[in-house]
């Protein structure tokens, strides 16, 4: 792939959105603009090197922060752990090869094939080099 390369942190954030959303963003970067502009959600998540992390979406992107670093009234984060802007997502999607974008469109619309979307999303994003390895109980 050529063009925009996402950092490991940006990939980790994008993976939180799920395979279908990743495929839809890849297929139609402008079509997902309404989703981006109306996304206002928050969640807790595990993040490497952070005991208790949270994330929330705004009109400009997604912010990952340490618990206690976000002002509850202003919703501002003084020291974000990681960020991903919607502009970066759009630039990344537009830089993908046409074949990958066409495949994403076929499997994500109108009724998504969830397994295929997650498989393609993994190929689009690649494995993060800093992802924790899955532990096996023997």
Tab-separated table of C-alpha atoms in Angstrom:
chain	number	residue	atom	x	y	z
A	1	UNK	CA	0.000	0.000	0.000
A	2	UNK	CA	1.150	3.509	-0.737
A	3	UNK	CA	0.158	6.892	0.628
A	4	UNK	CA	-0.834	7.620	4.191
A	5	UNK	CA	0.548	5.235	6.792
A	6	UNK	CA	-1.162	5.094	10.161
A	7	UNK	CA	0.895	4.815	13.335
A	8	UNK	CA	0.428	1.803	15.613
A	9	UNK	CA	-1.592	3.949	18.033
A	10	UNK	CA	-3.845	5.200	15.227
A	11	UNK	CA	-4.390	1.629	14.009
A	12	UNK	CA	-5.223	0.499	17.540
A	13	UNK	CA	-7.827	3.286	17.839
A	14	UNK	CA	-9.311	2.528	14.419
A	15	UNK	CA	-9.616	-1.190	15.265
A	16	UNK	CA	-11.868	-0.208	18.181
A	17	UNK	CA	-14.480	0.951	15.629
A	18	UNK	CA	-14.859	-2.567	14.229
A	19	UNK	CA	-14.414	-4.256	10.887
A	20	UNK	CA	-17.629	-3.044	9.249
A	21	UNK	CA	-16.939	0.625	10.028
A	22	UNK	CA	-13.339	0.268	8.834
A	23	UNK	CA	-14.508	-1.288	5.547
A	24	UNK	CA	-17.178	1.355	5.043
A	25	UNK	CA	-14.664	4.137	5.687
A	26	UNK	CA	-12.255	2.496	3.243
A	27	UNK	CA	-14.933	2.091	0.571
A	28	UNK	CA	-16.483	5.551	0.783
A	29	UNK	CA	-14.388	8.011	2.831
A	30	UNK	CA	-16.791	10.873	2.088
A	31	UNK	CA	-19.860	8.738	2.750
A	32	UNK	CA	-18.834	8.132	6.335
A	33	UNK	CA	-18.519	11.885	6.967
A	34	UNK	CA	-21.946	11.992	8.616
A	35	UNK	CA	-20.863	9.249	11.020
A	36	UNK	CA	-17.686	11.143	11.830
A	37	UNK	CA	-19.466	14.425	12.431
A	38	UNK	CA	-22.135	12.917	14.668
A	39	UNK	CA	-19.947	10.465	16.591
A	40	UNK	CA	-20.056	11.348	20.266
A	41	UNK	CA	-19.385	8.280	22.347
A	42	UNK	CA	-17.074	7.285	25.131
A	43	UNK	CA	-15.724	4.048	26.533
A	44	UNK	CA	-13.063	2.542	28.723
A	45	UNK	CA	-10.394	0.389	27.155
A	46	UNK	CA	-7.129	-1.355	27.822
A	47	UNK	CA	-4.133	0.521	26.486
A	48	UNK	CA	-0.462	-0.469	26.712
A	49	UNK	CA	1.298	1.342	29.540
A	50	UNK	CA	-1.876	2.870	30.997
A	51	UNK	CA	-3.625	1.419	34.044
A	52	UNK	CA	-7.075	2.868	33.334
A	53	UNK	CA	-7.717	4.471	29.944
A	54	UNK	CA	-10.766	5.962	28.332
A	55	UNK	CA	-11.631	7.126	24.847
A	56	UNK	CA	-14.195	9.458	23.387
A	57	UNK	CA	-15.155	10.625	19.925
A	58	UNK	CA	-15.689	14.220	18.910
A	59	UNK	CA	-16.413	16.052	15.656
A	60	UNK	CA	-12.675	16.100	14.915
A	61	UNK	CA	-11.598	12.610	15.935
A	62	UNK	CA	-11.003	10.175	18.771
A	63	UNK	CA	-8.961	10.854	21.897
A	64	UNK	CA	-7.517	8.228	24.248
A	65	UNK	CA	-6.735	9.507	27.747
A	66	UNK	CA	-5.725	8.378	31.228
A	67	UNK	CA	-8.467	8.218	33.821
A	68	UNK	CA	-8.531	11.571	35.584
A	69	UNK	CA	-6.940	13.540	32.716
A	70	UNK	CA	-10.276	14.604	31.223
A	71	UNK	CA	-12.184	17.575	32.608
A	72	UNK	CA	-15.800	16.398	33.056
A	73	UNK	CA	-17.261	19.861	32.403
A	74	UNK	CA	-15.259	21.014	29.380
A	75	UNK	CA	-14.470	17.504	28.070
A	76	UNK	CA	-10.944	18.676	27.311
A	77	UNK	CA	-7.974	16.371	27.799
A	78	UNK	CA	-4.759	17.992	28.982
A	79	UNK	CA	-2.367	15.170	28.038
A	80	UNK	CA	-3.898	12.706	25.562
A	81	UNK	CA	-2.314	9.260	25.349
A	82	UNK	CA	-3.181	8.998	21.642
A	83	UNK	CA	-5.353	10.712	19.057
A	84	UNK	CA	-6.784	9.911	15.651
A	85	UNK	CA	-8.414	12.625	13.553
A	86	UNK	CA	-11.167	11.958	11.036
A	87	UNK	CA	-9.013	13.779	8.461
A	88	UNK	CA	-6.301	11.129	8.934
A	89	UNK	CA	-8.872	8.340	8.523
A	90	UNK	CA	-10.155	9.918	5.321
A	91	UNK	CA	-6.622	10.469	3.949
A	92	UNK	CA	-5.702	6.864	4.786
A	93	UNK	CA	-8.844	5.511	3.097
A	94	UNK	CA	-8.291	7.598	-0.019
A	95	UNK	CA	-4.720	6.308	-0.298
A	96	UNK	CA	-5.797	2.641	-0.405
A	97	UNK	CA	-5.597	0.760	-3.724
A	98	UNK	CA	-8.822	0.800	-5.758
A	99	UNK	CA	-9.114	-3.005	-5.587
A	100	UNK	CA	-9.118	-2.946	-1.777
A	101	UNK	CA	-11.705	-0.142	-1.686
A	102	UNK	CA	-13.936	-2.019	-4.155
A	103	UNK	CA	-13.683	-5.196	-2.096
A	104	UNK	CA	-14.551	-3.227	1.043
A	105	UNK	CA	-17.617	-1.790	-0.695
A	106	UNK	CA	-18.796	-5.238	-1.841
A	107	UNK	CA	-18.648	-6.808	1.605
A	108	UNK	CA	-19.763	-3.832	3.718
A	109	UNK	CA	-22.833	-2.675	1.750
A	110	UNK	CA	-25.815	-2.962	1.848
A	111	UNK	CA	-25.789	-5.822	4.340
A	112	UNK	CA	-22.347	-6.390	5.818
A	113	UNK	CA	-20.612	-9.740	5.819
A	114	UNK	CA	-19.149	-9.353	9.297
A	115	UNK	CA	-16.549	-12.104	9.074
A	116	UNK	CA	-15.276	-10.834	5.714
A	117	UNK	CA	-15.234	-7.241	6.991
A	118	UNK	CA	-13.116	-8.159	10.001
A	119	UNK	CA	-10.763	-10.197	7.837
A	120	UNK	CA	-10.325	-7.341	5.345
A	121	UNK	CA	-9.957	-4.790	8.146
A	122	UNK	CA	-7.072	-6.852	9.546
A	123	UNK	CA	-5.445	-6.872	6.104
A	124	UNK	CA	-6.015	-3.150	5.609
A	125	UNK	CA	-4.542	-2.221	8.968
A	126	UNK	CA	-2.015	-5.014	9.354
A	127	UNK	CA	-1.002	-6.329	12.742
A	128	UNK	CA	0.305	-3.724	15.116
A	129	UNK	CA	3.860	-4.431	16.238
A	130	UNK	CA	3.092	-3.299	19.795
A	131	UNK	CA	-0.141	-5.239	20.268
A	132	UNK	CA	-0.063	-7.458	23.325
A	133	UNK	CA	0.253	-11.091	22.384
A	134	UNK	CA	-2.691	-13.317	23.165
A	135	UNK	CA	-1.967	-15.554	26.115
A	136	UNK	CA	-2.768	-19.251	25.996
A	137	UNK	CA	-3.706	-21.240	29.069
A	138	UNK	CA	-2.173	-24.697	29.011
